[in-house]
Tab-separated table of C-alpha atoms in Angstrom:
chain	number	residue	atom	x	y	z
A	1	VAL	CA	19.608	-13.989	5.046
A	2	PHE	CA	21.891	-15.812	7.411
A	3	ALA	CA	21.075	-13.494	10.307
A	4	VAL	CA	17.338	-14.066	9.926
A	5	ALA	CA	17.858	-17.810	9.634
A	6	MET	CA	20.193	-17.912	12.608
A	7	ARG	CA	17.677	-16.192	14.813
A	8	MET	CA	14.743	-18.161	13.540
A	9	LEU	CA	16.472	-21.497	14.021
A	10	GLY	CA	18.954	-20.899	16.810
A	11	ARG	CA	21.570	-23.291	15.467
A	12	GLU	CA	24.312	-22.485	13.068
A	13	GLU	CA	23.973	-25.698	11.142
A	14	ASP	CA	20.280	-25.220	10.575
A	15	ALA	CA	20.808	-21.602	9.665
A	16	LEU	CA	23.350	-22.591	7.030
A	17	ASP	CA	20.936	-25.132	5.617
A	18	ALA	CA	18.185	-22.549	5.490
A	19	THR	CA	20.518	-20.027	3.879
A	20	GLN	CA	21.467	-22.554	1.277
A	21	ASP	CA	17.841	-23.466	0.618
A	22	ALA	CA	16.885	-19.826	0.381
A	23	PHE	CA	19.597	-19.050	-2.129
A	24	LEU	CA	18.677	-22.092	-4.162
A	25	THR	CA	15.124	-20.845	-4.283
A	26	VAL	CA	16.287	-17.371	-5.227
A	27	TYR	CA	18.240	-18.856	-8.074
A	28	ARG	CA	15.436	-21.072	-9.294
A	29	LYS	CA	12.852	-18.362	-9.072
A	30	ALA	CA	14.952	-15.417	-10.134
A	31	GLY	CA	12.955	-15.253	-13.344
A	32	GLN	CA	9.699	-15.074	-11.420
A	33	PHE	CA	10.709	-11.982	-9.557
A	34	ARG	CA	8.918	-9.256	-11.466
A	35	GLY	CA	9.458	-6.338	-9.206
A	36	GLU	CA	5.861	-6.236	-7.996
A	37	SER	CA	7.259	-6.183	-4.498
A	38	ALA	CA	10.613	-4.973	-3.282
A	39	PHE	CA	13.408	-7.424	-3.751
A	40	THR	CA	14.183	-7.422	-0.046
A	41	THR	CA	10.569	-8.368	0.722
A	42	TRP	CA	10.781	-11.231	-1.708
A	43	LEU	CA	14.105	-12.384	-0.297
A	44	HIS	CA	12.805	-12.207	3.271
A	45	ARG	CA	9.774	-14.250	2.345
A	46	ILE	CA	11.932	-16.939	0.788
A	47	THR	CA	14.212	-16.943	3.816
A	48	VAL	CA	11.409	-17.191	6.352
A	49	ASN	CA	9.776	-19.977	4.369
A	50	ALA	CA	13.054	-21.871	4.237
A	51	CYS	CA	13.256	-21.561	8.025
A	52	TYR	CA	9.707	-22.797	8.496
A	53	ASP	CA	10.497	-25.786	6.288
A	54	ILE	CA	13.407	-26.698	8.490
A	55	LEU	CA	11.388	-26.186	11.661
A	56	ARG	CA	8.710	-28.483	10.270
A	57	LYS	CA	11.274	-31.078	9.331
A	58	LYS	CA	12.729	-30.985	12.804
A	59	ALA	CA	9.336	-31.220	14.412
A	60	ARG	CA	8.829	-34.455	12.529
A	61	GLN	CA	12.098	-35.872	13.826
A	62	PRO	CA	12.100	-35.119	17.524
A	63	LEU	CA	14.371	-38.048	18.354
A	64	LEU	CA	17.117	-37.216	15.913
A	65	ARG	CA	16.986	-33.718	17.123
A	66	ALA	CA	17.357	-34.696	20.747
A	67	VAL	CA	20.471	-36.719	20.002
A	68	GLY	CA	22.449	-34.157	18.085
A	69	ASP	CA	21.419	-30.976	19.747
A	70	ASP	CA	22.916	-30.662	23.155
A	71	ASP	CA	26.444	-29.932	21.960
A	72	ARG	CA	25.625	-26.633	20.397
A	73	GLU	CA	22.799	-24.460	21.441
A	74	VAL	CA	22.469	-20.837	20.627
A	75	GLU	CA	25.607	-19.431	19.120
A	76	PRO	CA	24.865	-15.997	17.886
A	77	GLY	CA	28.059	-15.818	15.941
A	78	PRO	CA	30.988	-13.501	16.372
A	79	PRO	CA	29.623	-10.142	17.374
A	80	VAL	CA	30.844	-7.172	15.433
A	81	GLU	CA	31.538	-4.870	18.345
A	82	ASP	CA	33.251	-6.134	21.389
A	83	HIS	CA	31.965	-4.302	24.367
A	84	ALA	CA	31.924	-7.174	26.777
A	85	ALA	CA	28.821	-6.202	28.670
A	86	GLU	CA	26.826	-5.448	25.583
A	87	VAL	CA	27.824	-8.731	24.072
A	88	ALA	CA	26.850	-10.718	27.111
A	89	GLY	CA	23.508	-8.920	27.120
A	90	GLY	CA	23.139	-9.666	23.430
A	91	ILE	CA	23.681	-13.347	23.963
A	92	ASP	CA	21.025	-13.398	26.645
A	93	VAL	CA	18.595	-11.747	24.288
A	94	GLU	CA	19.447	-14.189	21.520
A	95	ARG	CA	18.946	-17.087	23.865
A	96	ALA	CA	15.666	-15.743	25.152
A	97	LEU	CA	14.526	-15.205	21.597
A	98	GLN	CA	14.712	-18.941	21.020
A	99	GLU	CA	12.122	-19.432	23.723
A	100	VAL	CA	9.578	-17.305	21.930
A	101	PRO	CA	7.126	-19.360	19.825
A	102	GLU	CA	8.232	-19.333	16.199
A	103	ASP	CA	5.322	-17.386	14.751
A	104	PHE	CA	5.952	-14.574	17.181
A	105	ARG	CA	9.678	-14.902	16.786
A	106	ALA	CA	9.487	-14.324	13.046
A	107	VAL	CA	7.627	-11.061	13.589
A	108	LEU	CA	10.057	-9.931	16.277
A	109	ILE	CA	13.053	-10.563	14.065
A	110	LEU	CA	11.601	-8.727	11.103
A	111	ALA	CA	10.144	-5.817	13.055
A	112	ASP	CA	12.509	-5.135	15.908
A	113	ILE	CA	15.815	-6.356	14.545
A	114	HIS	CA	15.465	-5.674	10.843
A	115	ASP	CA	13.158	-2.734	11.305
A	116	LEU	CA	10.663	-3.633	8.603
A	117	ALA	CA	7.251	-1.956	8.435
A	118	TYR	CA	4.087	-3.788	9.546
A	119	ASP	CA	2.827	-3.898	5.967
A	120	GLU	CA	6.000	-5.386	4.651
A	121	ILE	CA	6.019	-8.045	7.346
A	122	ALA	CA	2.390	-8.796	6.536
A	123	THR	CA	3.406	-9.400	2.924
A	124	ILE	CA	6.373	-11.538	3.882
A	125	LEU	CA	4.425	-13.756	6.274
A	126	GLU	CA	1.183	-13.603	4.308
A	127	ILE	CA	-0.865	-12.569	7.308
A	128	PRO	CA	-3.015	-9.460	7.915
A	129	THR	CA	-1.325	-6.336	9.223
A	130	GLY	CA	-3.420	-6.470	12.387
A	131	THR	CA	-2.077	-9.930	13.070
A	132	VAL	CA	1.451	-8.631	12.655
A	133	LYS	CA	0.805	-6.056	15.338
A	134	SER	CA	-0.802	-8.436	17.775
A	135	ARG	CA	1.902	-11.048	17.273
A	136	LEU	CA	4.478	-8.357	17.725
A	137	HIS	CA	3.102	-7.474	21.107
A	138	ARG	CA	2.736	-11.048	22.203
A	139	GLY	CA	6.203	-11.821	20.970
A	140	ARG	CA	7.680	-8.873	22.816
A	141	ALA	CA	5.886	-9.831	25.998
A	142	ALA	CA	7.047	-13.426	25.668
A	143	LEU	CA	10.598	-12.300	25.075
A	144	GLY	CA	10.448	-9.949	28.033
A	145	ARG	CA	9.327	-12.827	30.236
A	146	ALA	CA	12.013	-15.102	28.852
A	147	MET	CA	14.564	-12.424	29.674
A	148	GLY	CA	13.211	-12.136	33.189
A	149	LEU	CA	12.097	-8.561	32.727
A	150	GLU	CA	8.744	-9.146	34.300
A	151	ALA	CA	8.093	-7.056	37.365
A	152	GLY	CA	7.074	-8.798	40.544
A	153	PRO	CA	3.385	-9.459	41.130
A	154	GLU	CA	3.236	-6.806	43.839
A	155	ARG	CA	4.042	-3.955	41.547
A	156	GLU	CA	2.483	-0.569	42.116
A	157	PRO	CA	-0.460	0.160	39.918
A	158	GLY	CA	0.317	3.311	37.945
A	159	ARG	CA	-0.666	6.039	40.319
A	160	ALA	CA	-4.290	5.106	40.467
A	161	SER	CA	-6.273	4.734	43.621
A	162	ARG	CA	-8.022	1.602	42.537
A	163	ALA	CA	-5.967	-1.252	41.296
A	164	SER	CA	-7.232	-2.814	38.135
A	165	GLU	CA	-9.226	-5.926	38.721
A	166	GLU	CA	-10.362	-8.324	36.082
A	167	GLY	CA	-13.440	-7.235	34.206
A	168	PRO	CA	-14.606	-3.825	33.049
B	1	MET	CA	-13.000	0.619	26.310
B	2	SER	CA	-13.062	-3.036	27.162
B	3	ALA	CA	-11.193	-4.621	30.031
B	4	HIS	CA	-7.646	-4.356	28.748
B	5	LEU	CA	-5.812	-2.840	25.847
B	6	GLN	CA	-5.627	-4.971	22.774
B	7	ASP	CA	-2.256	-6.330	21.698
B	8	GLU	CA	-2.333	-4.264	18.537
B	9	LEU	CA	-2.754	-1.066	20.495
B	10	LEU	CA	0.108	-1.902	22.808
B	11	THR	CA	2.346	-2.487	19.810
B	12	ALA	CA	1.289	0.767	18.216
B	13	ALA	CA	1.806	2.596	21.500
B	14	LEU	CA	5.412	1.432	21.712
B	15	ASP	CA	6.143	2.036	18.063
B	16	GLY	CA	4.561	5.462	18.087
B	17	THR	CA	1.978	4.652	15.467
B	18	LEU	CA	-1.168	5.442	17.446
B	19	SER	CA	-3.605	8.040	16.179
B	20	ALA	CA	-4.222	11.003	18.469
B	21	ALA	CA	-7.536	9.587	19.622
B	22	GLU	CA	-6.048	6.194	20.284
B	23	ARG	CA	-3.187	7.774	22.112
B	24	GLU	CA	-5.576	9.545	24.433
B	25	ALA	CA	-7.568	6.406	25.142
B	26	VAL	CA	-4.447	4.362	25.728
B	27	ASP	CA	-2.973	6.940	28.081
B	28	ALA	CA	-6.214	7.121	30.043
B	29	HIS	CA	-6.345	3.383	30.360
B	30	LEU	CA	-2.734	3.080	31.443
B	31	GLU	CA	-3.391	5.545	34.243
B	32	VAL	CA	-5.692	3.100	35.882
B	33	CYS	CA	-4.611	-0.317	34.674
B	34	ALA	CA	-1.498	-1.793	36.195
B	35	ARG	CA	-1.751	-4.905	34.157
B	36	CYS	CA	-1.638	-3.130	30.809
B	37	LEU	CA	1.096	-0.863	32.042
B	38	GLY	CA	3.108	-3.879	33.093
B	39	GLU	CA	2.548	-5.499	29.713
B	40	LEU	CA	3.662	-2.360	27.991
B	41	GLU	CA	6.815	-2.063	30.066
B	42	LEU	CA	7.617	-5.704	29.536
B	43	ALA	CA	7.236	-5.323	25.795
B	44	GLN	CA	9.242	-2.126	25.852
B	45	GLY	CA	12.167	-3.826	27.554
B	46	ALA	CA	12.112	-6.602	24.993
B	47	ARG	CA	11.812	-4.164	22.120
B	48	GLU	CA	14.814	-2.176	23.278
B	49	ALA	CA	16.866	-5.307	23.797
B	50	LEU	CA	16.101	-6.493	20.270
B	51	ARG	CA	16.900	-3.130	18.766
B	52	SER	CA	20.306	-3.154	20.383
B	53	LEU	CA	21.248	-6.371	18.603
B	54	PRO	CA	23.391	-6.222	15.478
B	55	HIS	CA	21.415	-6.703	12.264
B	56	GLU	CA	23.993	-8.912	10.818
B	57	ILE	CA	25.408	-12.249	11.869
B	58	ARG	CA	28.250	-13.433	9.759
B	59	PRO	CA	28.147	-17.028	8.622
B	60	PRO	CA	30.972	-18.991	10.216
B	61	ILE	CA	34.183	-18.195	8.441
B	62	ASP	CA	35.803	-21.557	9.032
B	63	VAL	CA	33.146	-23.263	6.952
B	64	ALA	CA	33.462	-20.880	4.053
B	65	GLY	CA	37.225	-21.043	4.207
B	66	ALA	CA	37.407	-24.798	4.410
B	67	VAL	CA	35.061	-25.229	1.537
B	68	SER	CA	36.611	-22.633	-0.656
B	69	ALA	CA	39.958	-24.354	-0.136
B	70	GLU	CA	38.344	-27.555	-1.225
B	71	VAL	CA	36.801	-25.911	-4.248
B	72	THR	CA	40.129	-24.442	-5.266
B	73	GLY	CA	42.026	-27.644	-4.747
B	74	GLY	CA	39.477	-30.150	-5.991
B	75	GLU	CA	38.264	-31.119	-9.406
B	76	ALA	CA	36.333	-28.650	-11.485
B	77	SER	CA	33.366	-31.042	-11.656
B	78	ALA	CA	30.723	-28.637	-12.864
B	79	GLY	CA	28.378	-31.526	-13.374
B	80	ALA	CA	29.459	-33.968	-10.726
B	81	PRO	CA	26.777	-36.638	-10.658
B	82	THR	CA	27.024	-37.445	-6.982
B	83	GLY	CA	25.868	-35.029	-4.323
B	84	PRO	CA	28.764	-32.901	-3.149
B	85	PRO	CA	29.398	-32.578	0.579
B	86	ARG	CA	27.073	-30.222	2.336
B	87	TRP	CA	29.554	-27.424	3.038
B	88	TYR	CA	30.822	-27.561	-0.461
B	89	ARG	CA	27.329	-26.796	-1.623
B	90	VAL	CA	26.885	-24.074	0.912
B	91	ALA	CA	30.023	-22.217	-0.075
B	92	GLY	CA	29.424	-22.599	-3.763
B	93	LEU	CA	25.884	-21.409	-3.456
B	94	VAL	CA	26.620	-18.542	-1.170
B	95	ALA	CA	29.191	-17.271	-3.618
B	96	ALA	CA	26.884	-17.700	-6.558
B	97	ALA	CA	23.866	-16.352	-4.751
B	98	ALA	CA	25.762	-13.298	-3.634
B	99	ALA	CA	26.327	-12.653	-7.291
B	100	ILE	CA	22.649	-13.172	-8.041
B	101	VAL	CA	21.596	-10.869	-5.255
B	102	LEU	CA	24.053	-8.361	-6.573
B	103	GLY	CA	22.603	-8.791	-10.017
B	104	VAL	CA	19.050	-8.102	-8.972
B	105	MET	CA	19.952	-5.239	-6.708
B	106	ILE	CA	21.826	-3.549	-9.463
B	107	VAL	CA	18.711	-3.130	-11.599
B	108	PRO	CA	17.462	0.171	-10.196
B	109	ARG	CA	20.891	1.695	-10.506
B	110	VAL	CA	21.184	0.781	-14.108
B	111	THR	CA	17.665	1.776	-15.026
B	112	GLY	CA	17.831	5.331	-13.941
B	113	ASP	CA	19.246	6.239	-10.576
B	114	ALA	CA	22.747	7.115	-11.593
B	115	PRO	CA	22.979	8.296	-15.151
B	116	GLN	CA	26.089	10.287	-14.418
B	117	GLU	CA	27.946	7.116	-13.592
B	118	ARG	CA	27.687	5.877	-17.118
B	119	SER	CA	27.639	9.077	-19.078
B	120	ASN	CA	30.430	7.873	-21.263
B	121	MET	CA	29.064	4.427	-21.745
B	122	THR	CA	26.865	3.285	-24.517
B	123	ALA	CA	23.305	4.301	-23.830
B	124	ALA	CA	21.292	1.552	-22.272
B	125	ALA	CA	17.663	1.035	-23.056
B	126	GLY	CA	15.351	2.953	-20.751
B	127	ALA	CA	13.745	1.593	-17.639
B	128	ALA	CA	12.902	-1.984	-18.339
B	129	ASP	CA	9.368	-2.169	-17.081
B	130	GLY	CA	8.913	0.875	-14.920
B	131	THR	CA	8.652	-1.064	-11.697
B	132	ALA	CA	12.203	-1.466	-10.660
B	133	PRO	CA	12.517	-2.960	-7.199
B	134	GLU	CA	13.839	-0.759	-4.478
B	135	ALA	CA	17.485	-1.078	-3.788
B	136	GLY	CA	17.439	-2.746	-0.427
B	137	SER	CA	20.382	-2.439	1.831
B	138	GLY	CA	20.895	-6.156	2.135
B	139	PRO	CA	23.540	-6.762	4.711
B	140	ALA	CA	24.125	-10.183	3.213
B	141	THR	CA	25.509	-8.577	0.092
B	142	SER	CA	28.244	-6.509	1.612
B	143	LYS	CA	30.657	-8.643	-0.338
B	144	ALA	CA	30.227	-10.141	-3.742
B	145	THR	CA	32.445	-12.847	-4.986
B	146	PHE	CA	33.538	-12.820	-8.524
B	147	GLU	CA	36.205	-14.671	-10.323
B	148	ASN	CA	39.578	-13.620	-11.557
B	149	SER	CA	40.822	-15.526	-14.510
B	150	ARG	CA	44.005	-15.358	-16.522
B	151	ILE	CA	42.311	-16.935	-19.487
B	152	ASP	CA	42.188	-14.907	-22.677
B	153	TYR	CA	38.770	-15.724	-24.058
B	154	ASP	CA	37.600	-15.705	-27.624
B	155	GLU	CA	34.169	-16.508	-29.060
B	156	ALA	CA	34.775	-20.186	-28.715
B	157	GLY	CA	35.824	-19.653	-25.120
B	158	LEU	CA	32.638	-17.761	-24.383
B	159	ARG	CA	30.680	-20.545	-25.981
B	160	GLY	CA	32.429	-22.913	-23.606
B	161	LEU	CA	31.142	-20.867	-20.685
B	162	LEU	CA	27.620	-21.373	-21.947
B	163	GLU	CA	27.830	-24.977	-20.952
B	164	HIS	CA	28.245	-23.966	-17.351
B	165	THR	CA	25.490	-21.505	-16.663
B	166	ASP	CA	24.627	-23.535	-13.607
B	167	LEU	CA	25.722	-22.504	-10.157
B	168	ALA	CA	29.099	-24.152	-10.058
B	169	PRO	CA	31.787	-21.629	-9.263
B	170	ALA	CA	34.977	-21.819	-11.246
B	171	ALA	CA	37.663	-24.124	-9.985
B	172	THR	CA	40.179	-21.357	-10.541
B	173	ALA	CA	40.973	-18.843	-7.876
B	174	THR	CA	38.080	-16.780	-6.666
B	175	ASP	CA	38.497	-13.411	-5.150
B	176	SER	CA	36.234	-11.524	-2.795
B	177	THR	CA	36.079	-7.909	-3.700
B	178	GLN	CA	34.153	-5.006	-2.378
B	179	LEU	CA	30.606	-4.714	-3.566
B	180	THR	CA	31.358	-1.509	-5.381
B	181	SER	CA	33.851	-2.969	-7.787
B	182	GLY	CA	31.585	-5.958	-8.356
B	183	GLN	CA	28.747	-3.590	-8.950
B	184	ARG	CA	30.738	-1.585	-11.435
B	185	ALA	CA	31.749	-4.695	-13.295
B	186	LEU	CA	28.186	-5.952	-13.500
B	187	ASP	CA	26.997	-2.483	-14.457
B	188	CYS	CA	29.429	-2.589	-17.279
B	189	VAL	CA	28.234	-5.941	-18.549
B	190	ARG	CA	24.626	-4.852	-18.342
B	191	THR	CA	25.370	-1.640	-20.163
B	192	ALA	CA	27.155	-3.507	-22.893
B	193	ALA	CA	24.377	-6.017	-23.311
B	194	GLY	CA	21.499	-3.577	-23.147
B	195	GLU	CA	18.824	-3.859	-20.521
B	196	SER	CA	16.194	-5.718	-22.468
B	197	MET	CA	18.511	-8.550	-23.243
B	198	LEU	CA	19.081	-9.332	-19.587
B	199	ASN	CA	15.562	-8.745	-18.323
B	200	ASP	CA	14.884	-12.174	-16.960
B	201	ALA	CA	18.396	-13.444	-16.781
B	202	ALA	CA	19.994	-14.473	-13.527
B	203	LEU	CA	23.674	-13.877	-13.142
B	204	ALA	CA	25.488	-17.181	-12.772
B	205	ARG	CA	29.083	-16.023	-12.942
B	206	LEU	CA	31.021	-12.815	-13.242
B	207	ILE	CA	34.569	-13.230	-14.491
B	208	ASP	CA	37.377	-10.750	-14.704
B	209	ALA	CA	39.525	-11.821	-17.635
B	210	THR	CA	40.557	-10.699	-21.078
B	211	PHE	CA	38.806	-11.095	-24.394
B	212	GLN	CA	41.233	-11.363	-27.317
B	213	GLY	CA	43.726	-9.349	-25.353
B	214	THR	CA	41.321	-6.655	-24.127
B	215	PRO	CA	40.716	-6.502	-20.369
B	216	ALA	CA	37.095	-7.530	-20.002
B	217	THR	CA	34.382	-8.472	-17.607
B	218	ILE	CA	32.465	-11.522	-18.658
B	219	GLY	CA	28.977	-12.127	-17.329
B	220	VAL	CA	27.417	-15.548	-17.609
B	221	PHE	CA	23.646	-15.438	-17.295
B	222	SER	CA	21.037	-18.097	-17.183
B	223	VAL	CA	17.604	-17.363	-18.533
B	224	PRO	CA	14.640	-19.095	-16.879
B	225	ASP	CA	13.713	-20.922	-20.071
B	226	GLY	CA	16.919	-22.889	-19.707
B	227	THR	CA	19.071	-21.033	-22.168
B	228	GLY	CA	22.229	-19.205	-21.359
B	229	LEU	CA	23.844	-15.971	-22.344
B	230	VAL	CA	27.456	-14.877	-22.100
B	231	VAL	CA	28.405	-11.236	-22.465
B	232	ALA	CA	31.921	-9.829	-22.625
B	233	ALA	CA	32.309	-6.115	-21.922
B	234	ALA	CA	35.470	-4.069	-22.206
B	235	ARG	CA	36.599	-3.060	-18.767
B	236	ASP	CA	37.634	0.458	-19.731
B	237	ASP	CA	34.569	1.744	-21.577
B	238	CYS	CA	31.990	-1.022	-21.189
B	239	ARG	CA	31.580	-1.515	-24.904
B	240	LEU	CA	30.248	-4.839	-26.022
B	241	LEU	CA	33.088	-7.053	-27.134
B	242	ALA	CA	31.092	-10.160	-27.838
B	243	SER	CA	28.047	-12.037	-26.758
B	244	VAL	CA	26.944	-15.563	-27.377
B	245	ALA	CA	23.653	-17.225	-26.550
B	246	SER	CA	22.611	-20.830	-26.540
């Protein structure tokens, strides 16, 4: 729960709030969980919704947010392993992830970090499976750009003789 | 095929979920389309980077520690009227919610997965409703907190617990233990109570104590209709020692 919230929100404080909200909801609604979906799906949905609530709240208070935010940006928490290079790379990824629009970010987190199936993500986010897949691609592309993975504009076209131009 | 590959196809291409026909079309297109190839490579780099990240991020320990110290040292205040400080709430809830998560995740185990584990226990009712949720491997539940208490409970003591089926953790010492021992303890309580009794109940507290001198695990459950249920199970053979309901 906390890991999803941390990556959705980018700030520890917000992630703790979301975690708290999510657990409160779990407690309140524990009786409503009937096993029609997997428990993890249900828990993910509650977590993601708690994150969206906080994002909405923050969007409504842009000034407050500007004041308190510059001290702590993305702190991905103490990493479990400590291979220095890997960790540094990880932090860059985490930071870049915060630049991905939130709807895409949610799909990225669930699919590529938590390895959930398209269908399950569709259930969690209440969107069609096709939308999951298209958001996943757009999210990955956005993340790749944020990480500076984009190749230069002069890149070689495959091994084709005619470069692809716009249009069919 | 239209100008460029659709986003969905690019995703499926990376994740290996294309059909054979789609695969062929995608490959053919990528041969001639630098833009789609670039998109695919970009997405692939991002995908690999994400997959190398750890699943889990631990909540900051200093917060949990600070708050738990405060909980241990402060007043019991199960029903404090004023809003407690934020981190107090966080720590209390995380502890309690870990127990709830544990409680729900335990269901499939109790309902059928591991009969050998309780062969010598009293027989529980069969699968509750046939649709047990899958046991997810929730990283957030690697530790469950439950309470150690030196109190020797009796029926009246259990009744006292009924008044606190809310989320407040005990003011006495709490102890983090491995999931497995927490699981076993909860298993025991559920076995003692019988499945049907706990169908809709959410675990509020799990207490390691004694009941009239017998080492026991005491589960405090809250039922959605607002009532509470306290079950004491013998630690050695999971027999029901006592249960009280409000």
